[in-house]
Backbone as JSON, one array per atom type, in Angstrom:
{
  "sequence": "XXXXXXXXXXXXXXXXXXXXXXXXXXXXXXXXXXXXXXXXXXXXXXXXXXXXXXXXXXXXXXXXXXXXXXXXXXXXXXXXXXXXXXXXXXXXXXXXXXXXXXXXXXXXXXXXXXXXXXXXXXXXXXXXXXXXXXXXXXXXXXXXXXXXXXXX",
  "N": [[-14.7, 28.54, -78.71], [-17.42, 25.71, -78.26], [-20.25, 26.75, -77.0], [-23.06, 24.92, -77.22], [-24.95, 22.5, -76.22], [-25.63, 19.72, -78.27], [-27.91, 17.61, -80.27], [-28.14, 14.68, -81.79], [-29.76, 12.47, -84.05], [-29.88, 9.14, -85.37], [-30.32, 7.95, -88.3], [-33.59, 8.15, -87.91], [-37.01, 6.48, -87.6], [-39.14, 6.83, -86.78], [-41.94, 9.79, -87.03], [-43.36, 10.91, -84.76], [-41.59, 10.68, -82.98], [-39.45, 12.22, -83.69], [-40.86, 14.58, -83.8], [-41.05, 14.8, -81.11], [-38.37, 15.26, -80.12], [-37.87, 17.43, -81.9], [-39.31, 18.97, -80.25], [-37.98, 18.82, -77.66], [-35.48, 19.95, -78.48], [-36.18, 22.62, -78.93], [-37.11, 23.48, -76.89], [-34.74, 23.22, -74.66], [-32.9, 24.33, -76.42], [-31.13, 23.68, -77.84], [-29.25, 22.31, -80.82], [-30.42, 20.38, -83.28], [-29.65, 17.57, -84.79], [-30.26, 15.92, -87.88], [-30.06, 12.75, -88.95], [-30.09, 11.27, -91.81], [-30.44, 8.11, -94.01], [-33.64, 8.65, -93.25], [-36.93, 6.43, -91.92], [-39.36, 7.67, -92.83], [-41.11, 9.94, -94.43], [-40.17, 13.31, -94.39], [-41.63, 15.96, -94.45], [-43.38, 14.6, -92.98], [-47.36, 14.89, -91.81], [-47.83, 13.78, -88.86], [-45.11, 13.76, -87.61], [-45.07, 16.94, -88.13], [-47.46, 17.51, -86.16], [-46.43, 16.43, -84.09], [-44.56, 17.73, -83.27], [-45.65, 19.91, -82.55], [-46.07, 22.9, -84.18], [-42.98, 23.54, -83.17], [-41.53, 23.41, -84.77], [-40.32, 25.39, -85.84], [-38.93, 27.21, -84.03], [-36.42, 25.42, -83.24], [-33.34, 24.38, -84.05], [-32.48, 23.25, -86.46], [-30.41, 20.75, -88.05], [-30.12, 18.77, -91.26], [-28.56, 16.12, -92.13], [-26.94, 14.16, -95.12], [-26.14, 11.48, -94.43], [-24.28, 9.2, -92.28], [-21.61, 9.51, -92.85], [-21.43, 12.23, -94.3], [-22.61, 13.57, -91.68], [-20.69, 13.18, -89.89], [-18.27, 13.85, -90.88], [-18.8, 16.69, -90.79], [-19.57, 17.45, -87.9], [-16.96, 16.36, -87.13], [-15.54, 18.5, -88.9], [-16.08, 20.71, -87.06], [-14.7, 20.14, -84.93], [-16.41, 18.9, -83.0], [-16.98, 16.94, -80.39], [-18.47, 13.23, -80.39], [-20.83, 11.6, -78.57], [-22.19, 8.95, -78.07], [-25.34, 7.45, -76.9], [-26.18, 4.62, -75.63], [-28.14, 1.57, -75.49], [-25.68, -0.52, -75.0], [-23.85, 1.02, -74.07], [-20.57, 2.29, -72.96], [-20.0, 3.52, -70.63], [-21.36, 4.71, -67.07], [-23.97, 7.41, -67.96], [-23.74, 9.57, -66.31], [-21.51, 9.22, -65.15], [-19.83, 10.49, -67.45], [-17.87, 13.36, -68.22], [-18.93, 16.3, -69.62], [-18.57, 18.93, -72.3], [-19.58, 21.99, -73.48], [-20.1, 22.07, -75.93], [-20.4, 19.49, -76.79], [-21.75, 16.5, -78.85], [-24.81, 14.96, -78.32], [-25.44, 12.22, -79.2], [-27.83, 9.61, -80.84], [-29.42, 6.52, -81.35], [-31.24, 4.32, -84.39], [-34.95, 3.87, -83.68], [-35.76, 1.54, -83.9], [-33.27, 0.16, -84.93], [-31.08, 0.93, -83.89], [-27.44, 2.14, -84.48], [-25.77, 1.46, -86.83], [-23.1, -0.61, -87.04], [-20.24, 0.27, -87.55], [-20.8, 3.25, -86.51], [-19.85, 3.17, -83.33], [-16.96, 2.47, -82.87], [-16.54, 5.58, -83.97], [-16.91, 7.16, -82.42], [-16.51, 9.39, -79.63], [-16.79, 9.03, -77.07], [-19.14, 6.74, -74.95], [-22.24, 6.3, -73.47], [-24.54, 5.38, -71.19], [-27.82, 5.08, -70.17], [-28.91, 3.97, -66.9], [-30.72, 1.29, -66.49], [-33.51, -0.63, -64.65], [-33.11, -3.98, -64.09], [-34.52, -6.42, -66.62], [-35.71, -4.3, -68.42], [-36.13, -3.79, -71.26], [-35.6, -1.09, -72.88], [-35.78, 2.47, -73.11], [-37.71, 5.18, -74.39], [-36.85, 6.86, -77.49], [-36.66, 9.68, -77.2], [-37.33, 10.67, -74.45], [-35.25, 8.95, -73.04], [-32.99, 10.36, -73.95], [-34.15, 13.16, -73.14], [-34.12, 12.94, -70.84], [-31.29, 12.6, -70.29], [-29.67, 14.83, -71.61], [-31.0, 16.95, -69.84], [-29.67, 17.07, -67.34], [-27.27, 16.86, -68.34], [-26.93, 19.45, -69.17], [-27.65, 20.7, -66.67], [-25.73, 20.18, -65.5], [-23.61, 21.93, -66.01], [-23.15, 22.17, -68.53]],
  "CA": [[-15.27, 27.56, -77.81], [-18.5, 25.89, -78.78], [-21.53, 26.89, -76.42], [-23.95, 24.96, -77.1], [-24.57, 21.36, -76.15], [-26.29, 19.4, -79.76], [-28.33, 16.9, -80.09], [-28.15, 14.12, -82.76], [-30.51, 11.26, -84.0], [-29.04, 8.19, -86.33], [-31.49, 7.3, -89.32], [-34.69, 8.33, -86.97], [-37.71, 6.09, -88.19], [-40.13, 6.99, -86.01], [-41.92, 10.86, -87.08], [-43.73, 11.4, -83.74], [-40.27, 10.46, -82.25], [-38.41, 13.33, -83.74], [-41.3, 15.37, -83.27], [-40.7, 15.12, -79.79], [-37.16, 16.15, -80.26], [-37.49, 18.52, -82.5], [-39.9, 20.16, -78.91], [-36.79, 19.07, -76.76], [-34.32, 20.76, -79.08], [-36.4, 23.75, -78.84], [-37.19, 24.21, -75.07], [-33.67, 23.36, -74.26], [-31.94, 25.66, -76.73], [-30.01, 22.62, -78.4], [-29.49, 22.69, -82.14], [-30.77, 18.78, -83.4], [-29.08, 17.19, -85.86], [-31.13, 14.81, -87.51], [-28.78, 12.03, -90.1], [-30.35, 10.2, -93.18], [-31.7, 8.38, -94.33], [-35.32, 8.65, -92.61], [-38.02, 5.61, -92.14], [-40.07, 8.66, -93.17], [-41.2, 11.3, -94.96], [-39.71, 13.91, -93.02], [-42.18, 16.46, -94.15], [-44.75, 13.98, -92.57], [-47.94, 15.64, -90.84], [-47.36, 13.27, -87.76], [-43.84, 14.75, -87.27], [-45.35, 18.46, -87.26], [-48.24, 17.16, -85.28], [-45.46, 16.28, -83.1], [-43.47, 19.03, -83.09], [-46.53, 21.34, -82.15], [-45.15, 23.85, -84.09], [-41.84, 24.3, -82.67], [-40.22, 23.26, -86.19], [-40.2, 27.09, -86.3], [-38.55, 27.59, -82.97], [-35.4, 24.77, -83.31], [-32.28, 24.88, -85.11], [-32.22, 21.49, -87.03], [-29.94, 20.5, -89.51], [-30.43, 17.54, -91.94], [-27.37, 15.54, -93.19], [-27.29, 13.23, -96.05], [-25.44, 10.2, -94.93], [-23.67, 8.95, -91.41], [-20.26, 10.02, -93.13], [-21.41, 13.76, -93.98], [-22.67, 13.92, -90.11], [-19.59, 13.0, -89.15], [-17.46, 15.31, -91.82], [-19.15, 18.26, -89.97], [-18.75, 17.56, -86.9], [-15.11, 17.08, -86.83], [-14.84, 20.27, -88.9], [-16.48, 22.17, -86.36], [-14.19, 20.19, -83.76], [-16.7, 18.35, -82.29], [-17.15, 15.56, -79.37], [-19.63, 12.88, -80.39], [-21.22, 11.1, -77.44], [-23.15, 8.25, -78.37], [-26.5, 7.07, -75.93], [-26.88, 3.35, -76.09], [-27.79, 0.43, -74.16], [-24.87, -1.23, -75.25], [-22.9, 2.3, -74.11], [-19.59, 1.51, -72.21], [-20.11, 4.15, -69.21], [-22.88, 5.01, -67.05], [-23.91, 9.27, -68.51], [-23.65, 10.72, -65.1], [-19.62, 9.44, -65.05], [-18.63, 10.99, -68.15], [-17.64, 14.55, -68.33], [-19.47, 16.65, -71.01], [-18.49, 19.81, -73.15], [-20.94, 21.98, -73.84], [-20.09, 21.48, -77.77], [-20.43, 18.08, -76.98], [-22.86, 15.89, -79.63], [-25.01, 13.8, -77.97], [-26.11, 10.71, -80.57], [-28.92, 8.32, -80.18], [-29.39, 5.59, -82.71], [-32.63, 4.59, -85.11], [-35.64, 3.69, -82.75], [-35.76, 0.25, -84.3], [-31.95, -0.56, -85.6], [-30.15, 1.42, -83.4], [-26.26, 2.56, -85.04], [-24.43, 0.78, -87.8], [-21.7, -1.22, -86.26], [-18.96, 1.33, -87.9], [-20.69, 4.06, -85.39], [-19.45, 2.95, -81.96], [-16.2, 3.01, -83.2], [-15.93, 6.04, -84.54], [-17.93, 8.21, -81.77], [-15.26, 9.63, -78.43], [-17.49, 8.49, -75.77], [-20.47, 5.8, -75.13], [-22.62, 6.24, -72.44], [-25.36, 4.64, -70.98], [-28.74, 5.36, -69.07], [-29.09, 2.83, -66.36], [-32.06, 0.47, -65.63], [-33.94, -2.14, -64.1], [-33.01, -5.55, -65.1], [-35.53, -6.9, -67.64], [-35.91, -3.12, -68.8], [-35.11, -3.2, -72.89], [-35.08, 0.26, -73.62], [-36.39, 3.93, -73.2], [-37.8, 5.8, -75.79], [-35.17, 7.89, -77.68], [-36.92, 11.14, -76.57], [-37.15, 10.06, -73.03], [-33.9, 9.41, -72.67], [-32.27, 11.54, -74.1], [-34.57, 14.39, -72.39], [-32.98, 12.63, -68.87], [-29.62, 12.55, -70.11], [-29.85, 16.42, -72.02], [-31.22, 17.84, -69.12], [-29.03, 16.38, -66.63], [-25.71, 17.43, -68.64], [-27.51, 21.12, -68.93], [-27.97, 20.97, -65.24], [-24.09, 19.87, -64.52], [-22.81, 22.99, -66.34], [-22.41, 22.28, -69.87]],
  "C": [[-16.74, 27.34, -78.15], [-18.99, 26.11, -76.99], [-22.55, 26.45, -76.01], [-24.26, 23.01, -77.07], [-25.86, 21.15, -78.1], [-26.96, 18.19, -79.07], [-28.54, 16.12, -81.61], [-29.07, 12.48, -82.89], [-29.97, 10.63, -85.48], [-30.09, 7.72, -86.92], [-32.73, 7.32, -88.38], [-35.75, 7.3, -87.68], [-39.39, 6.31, -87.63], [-40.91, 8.76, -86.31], [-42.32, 11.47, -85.99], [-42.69, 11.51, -82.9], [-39.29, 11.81, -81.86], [-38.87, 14.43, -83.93], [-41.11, 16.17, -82.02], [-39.43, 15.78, -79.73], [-37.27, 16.93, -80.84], [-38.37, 19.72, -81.33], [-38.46, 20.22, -77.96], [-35.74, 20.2, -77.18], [-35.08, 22.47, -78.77], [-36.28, 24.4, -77.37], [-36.0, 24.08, -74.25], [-32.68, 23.98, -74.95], [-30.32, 24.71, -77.33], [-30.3, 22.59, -79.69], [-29.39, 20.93, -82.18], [-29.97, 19.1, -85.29], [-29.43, 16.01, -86.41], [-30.01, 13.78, -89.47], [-29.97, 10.96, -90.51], [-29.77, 8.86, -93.73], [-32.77, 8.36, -93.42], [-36.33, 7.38, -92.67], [-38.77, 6.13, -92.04], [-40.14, 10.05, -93.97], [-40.85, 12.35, -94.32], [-40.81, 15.38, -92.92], [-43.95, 15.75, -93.42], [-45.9, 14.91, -91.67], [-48.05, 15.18, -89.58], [-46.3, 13.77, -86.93], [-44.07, 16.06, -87.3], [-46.03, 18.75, -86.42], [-47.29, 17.03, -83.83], [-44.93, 16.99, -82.07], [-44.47, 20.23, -82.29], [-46.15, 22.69, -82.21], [-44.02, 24.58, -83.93], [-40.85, 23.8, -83.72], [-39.36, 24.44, -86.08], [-38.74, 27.81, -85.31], [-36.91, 26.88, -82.68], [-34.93, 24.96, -84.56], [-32.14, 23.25, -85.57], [-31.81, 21.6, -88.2], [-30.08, 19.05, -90.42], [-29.02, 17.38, -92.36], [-27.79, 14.21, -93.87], [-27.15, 11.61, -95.32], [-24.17, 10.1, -93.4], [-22.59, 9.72, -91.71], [-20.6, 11.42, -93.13], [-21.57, 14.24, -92.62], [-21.3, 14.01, -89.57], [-17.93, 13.95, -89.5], [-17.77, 16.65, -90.86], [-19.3, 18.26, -89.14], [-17.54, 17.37, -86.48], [-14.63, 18.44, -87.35], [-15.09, 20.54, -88.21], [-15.49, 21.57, -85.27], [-14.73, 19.62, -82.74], [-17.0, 17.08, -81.19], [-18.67, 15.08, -79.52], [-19.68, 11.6, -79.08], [-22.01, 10.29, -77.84], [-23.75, 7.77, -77.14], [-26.63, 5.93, -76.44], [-27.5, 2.59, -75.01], [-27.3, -0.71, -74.05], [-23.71, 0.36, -74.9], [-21.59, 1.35, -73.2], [-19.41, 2.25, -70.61], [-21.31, 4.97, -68.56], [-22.73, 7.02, -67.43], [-23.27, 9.83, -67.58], [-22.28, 10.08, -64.77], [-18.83, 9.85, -66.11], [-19.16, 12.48, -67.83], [-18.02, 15.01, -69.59], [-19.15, 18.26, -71.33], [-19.31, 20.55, -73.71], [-21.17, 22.21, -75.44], [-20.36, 20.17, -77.55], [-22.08, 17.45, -78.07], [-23.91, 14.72, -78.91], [-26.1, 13.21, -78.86], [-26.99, 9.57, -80.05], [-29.54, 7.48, -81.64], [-30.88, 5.33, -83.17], [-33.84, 4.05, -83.86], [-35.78, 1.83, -83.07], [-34.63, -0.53, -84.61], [-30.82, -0.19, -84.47], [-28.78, 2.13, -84.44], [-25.78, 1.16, -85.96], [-23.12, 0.13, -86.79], [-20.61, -0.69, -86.49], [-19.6, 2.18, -86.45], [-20.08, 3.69, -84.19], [-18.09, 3.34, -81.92], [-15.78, 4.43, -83.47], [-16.35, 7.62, -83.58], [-16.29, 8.49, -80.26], [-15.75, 9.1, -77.36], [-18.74, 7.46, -76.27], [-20.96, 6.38, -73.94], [-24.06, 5.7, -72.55], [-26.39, 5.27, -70.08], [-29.13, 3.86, -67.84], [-30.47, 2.12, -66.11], [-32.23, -0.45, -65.36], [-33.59, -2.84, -64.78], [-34.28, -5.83, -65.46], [-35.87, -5.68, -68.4], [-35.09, -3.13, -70.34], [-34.28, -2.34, -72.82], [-35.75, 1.28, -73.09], [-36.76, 4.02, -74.61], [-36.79, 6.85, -75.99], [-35.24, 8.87, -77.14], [-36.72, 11.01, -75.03], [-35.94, 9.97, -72.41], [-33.12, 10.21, -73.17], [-32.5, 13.24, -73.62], [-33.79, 14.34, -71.14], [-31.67, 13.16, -69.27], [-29.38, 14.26, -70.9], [-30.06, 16.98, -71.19], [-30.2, 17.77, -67.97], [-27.51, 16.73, -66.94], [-25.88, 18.58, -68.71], [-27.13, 21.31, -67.85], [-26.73, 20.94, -64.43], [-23.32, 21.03, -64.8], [-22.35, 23.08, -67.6], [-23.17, 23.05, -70.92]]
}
Protein backbone atom coordinates (compact mmCIF):
# COMPACT_ATOMS: atom_id res chain seq x y z
CA UNK A 1 0.00 0.00 0.00
CA UNK A 2 1.56 3.28 -0.99
CA UNK A 3 1.78 5.86 2.02
CA UNK A 4 2.60 8.67 0.80
CA UNK A 5 0.55 11.24 -1.06
CA UNK A 6 3.16 12.78 -4.33
CA UNK A 7 3.27 15.64 -5.83
CA UNK A 8 3.87 16.25 -9.59
CA UNK A 9 4.64 19.35 -11.85
CA UNK A 10 4.21 19.11 -15.96
CA UNK A 11 7.22 20.86 -17.85
CA UNK A 12 7.56 23.56 -14.79
CA UNK A 13 8.92 26.90 -16.41
CA UNK A 14 8.93 28.98 -13.74
CA UNK A 15 12.40 28.25 -11.13
CA UNK A 16 11.08 30.29 -8.16
CA UNK A 17 7.84 28.26 -8.80
CA UNK A 18 9.33 24.90 -8.13
CA UNK A 19 11.35 26.39 -5.59
CA UNK A 20 8.38 26.86 -3.73
CA UNK A 21 7.44 23.30 -4.19
CA UNK A 22 10.34 21.82 -3.79
CA UNK A 23 9.66 23.86 0.30
CA UNK A 24 6.02 22.36 0.05
CA UNK A 25 7.28 18.90 -0.82
CA UNK A 26 9.51 19.17 2.05
CA UNK A 27 7.34 20.51 4.98
CA UNK A 28 4.61 18.22 3.96
CA UNK A 29 6.62 15.03 3.62
CA UNK A 30 5.49 14.56 -0.15
CA UNK A 31 8.02 13.18 -2.60
CA UNK A 32 7.79 15.91 -5.92
CA UNK A 33 8.02 14.72 -9.07
CA UNK A 34 9.16 17.21 -11.32
CA UNK A 35 8.62 16.04 -15.59
CA UNK A 36 10.82 17.51 -18.47
CA UNK A 37 11.51 19.27 -20.18
CA UNK A 38 12.16 22.55 -17.95
CA UNK A 39 11.76 26.44 -19.17
CA UNK A 40 14.94 26.35 -17.07
CA UNK A 41 18.04 25.51 -15.97
CA UNK A 42 17.07 23.43 -13.23
CA UNK A 43 20.30 23.91 -11.45
CA UNK A 44 19.27 27.68 -11.59
CA UNK A 45 20.35 29.90 -8.45
CA UNK A 46 16.70 31.36 -8.39
CA UNK A 47 15.28 27.83 -7.91
CA UNK A 48 17.72 27.21 -4.80
CA UNK A 49 17.10 30.74 -3.75
CA UNK A 50 13.71 29.41 -3.73
CA UNK A 51 13.98 26.37 -2.24
CA UNK A 52 15.87 27.97 0.84
CA UNK A 53 17.77 25.09 1.08
CA UNK A 54 15.29 22.46 1.45
CA UNK A 55 16.60 20.79 -1.96
CA UNK A 56 18.43 18.81 0.77
CA UNK A 57 15.38 18.00 2.81
CA UNK A 58 12.77 16.74 -0.29
CA UNK A 59 12.60 13.67 -2.16
CA UNK A 60 12.42 14.86 -5.86
CA UNK A 61 12.66 12.87 -8.73
CA UNK A 62 13.33 14.17 -12.31
CA UNK A 63 11.81 12.35 -15.35
CA UNK A 64 12.81 12.75 -18.87
CA UNK A 65 9.68 13.03 -20.86
CA UNK A 66 5.63 13.05 -20.00
CA UNK A 67 5.69 9.27 -21.20
CA UNK A 68 8.61 8.12 -18.70
CA UNK A 69 6.47 10.02 -15.81
CA UNK A 70 3.80 8.17 -16.68
CA UNK A 71 5.77 4.60 -17.23
CA UNK A 72 6.60 4.95 -13.47
CA UNK A 73 3.82 5.72 -12.15
CA UNK A 74 1.74 2.97 -13.39
CA UNK A 75 4.60 0.62 -12.44
CA UNK A 76 4.42 1.65 -9.02
CA UNK A 77 0.46 1.38 -9.42
CA UNK A 78 -0.22 4.74 -9.19
CA UNK A 79 -3.43 7.24 -9.26
CA UNK A 80 -2.68 10.40 -11.21
CA UNK A 81 -4.88 13.33 -10.24
CA UNK A 82 -4.55 16.14 -12.41
CA UNK A 83 -5.22 20.11 -10.86
CA UNK A 84 -6.63 22.27 -13.58
CA UNK A 85 -8.94 24.96 -14.26
CA UNK A 86 -10.35 23.12 -16.91
CA UNK A 87 -10.55 19.98 -14.13
CA UNK A 88 -13.95 18.10 -14.36
CA UNK A 89 -14.69 17.93 -10.40
CA UNK A 90 -14.50 20.31 -7.69
CA UNK A 91 -10.96 18.66 -5.24
CA UNK A 92 -12.93 18.54 -2.08
CA UNK A 93 -15.55 15.87 -4.04
CA UNK A 94 -13.05 13.50 -5.12
CA UNK A 95 -11.78 10.85 -2.90
CA UNK A 96 -7.93 10.65 -2.58
CA UNK A 97 -5.39 7.71 -1.88
CA UNK A 98 -2.67 8.48 -0.09
CA UNK A 99 -0.42 7.07 -3.16
CA UNK A 100 -2.40 9.27 -5.06
CA UNK A 101 -0.25 11.74 -7.70
CA UNK A 102 -1.36 14.98 -7.62
CA UNK A 103 -0.33 16.82 -11.23
CA UNK A 104 -0.32 20.44 -12.00
CA UNK A 105 0.52 21.60 -15.47
CA UNK A 106 3.44 24.20 -16.88
CA UNK A 107 2.78 27.72 -15.26
CA UNK A 108 2.41 29.18 -18.72
CA UNK A 109 1.10 26.12 -21.12
CA UNK A 110 -0.51 24.17 -18.76
CA UNK A 111 -0.71 19.97 -19.97
CA UNK A 112 -0.41 18.69 -23.49
CA UNK A 113 -3.82 17.81 -24.69
CA UNK A 114 -2.80 13.85 -24.57
CA UNK A 115 -2.53 14.51 -20.54
CA UNK A 116 -6.18 14.89 -19.51
CA UNK A 117 -6.86 11.87 -21.09
CA UNK A 118 -4.61 9.78 -19.80
CA UNK A 119 -4.66 11.02 -15.94
CA UNK A 120 -7.79 8.90 -13.48
CA UNK A 121 -9.16 11.97 -12.06
CA UNK A 122 -9.39 15.95 -12.85
CA UNK A 123 -10.10 18.17 -10.27
CA UNK A 124 -10.55 21.60 -9.80
CA UNK A 125 -9.94 24.50 -7.19
CA UNK A 126 -12.92 26.73 -7.23
CA UNK A 127 -13.07 30.55 -7.73
CA UNK A 128 -14.47 33.80 -8.18
CA UNK A 129 -15.76 34.51 -11.54
CA UNK A 130 -13.26 36.66 -13.48
CA UNK A 131 -10.47 34.78 -11.35
CA UNK A 132 -7.90 33.16 -14.20
CA UNK A 133 -5.79 31.21 -12.14
CA UNK A 134 -3.75 30.55 -8.86
CA UNK A 135 -0.29 30.14 -8.76
CA UNK A 136 0.75 26.44 -9.12
CA UNK A 137 2.30 26.52 -5.58
CA UNK A 138 -0.69 28.12 -4.08
CA UNK A 139 -2.86 25.85 -5.17
CA UNK A 140 -1.65 23.07 -4.94
CA UNK A 141 -0.45 23.95 -1.18
CA UNK A 142 -4.64 24.38 -0.65
CA UNK A 143 -5.43 21.34 -2.37
CA UNK A 144 -2.13 19.11 -0.69
CA UNK A 145 -2.94 20.23 2.54
CA UNK A 146 -6.52 19.77 2.47
CA UNK A 147 -6.21 15.99 1.10
CA UNK A 148 -3.40 15.55 4.09
CA UNK A 149 -5.96 16.91 6.43
CA UNK A 150 -8.93 14.42 5.08
CA UNK A 151 -6.79 11.34 5.87
CA UNK A 152 -4.72 10.51 3.01
Amino acid sequence: MHTRLRLAVYEPDIPQNVGAMVRLAAALGCPLELIEPFGFVFDHRKLHRAALGYHTRAEITRHPSWNRFQDAMRAADRRLVLLSTAGATDYRDLAYDAGDVLLVGSESRGVAPAVPAAVDARGVLPMEAGVRSLNVTTQRATIAGGTLRAGS
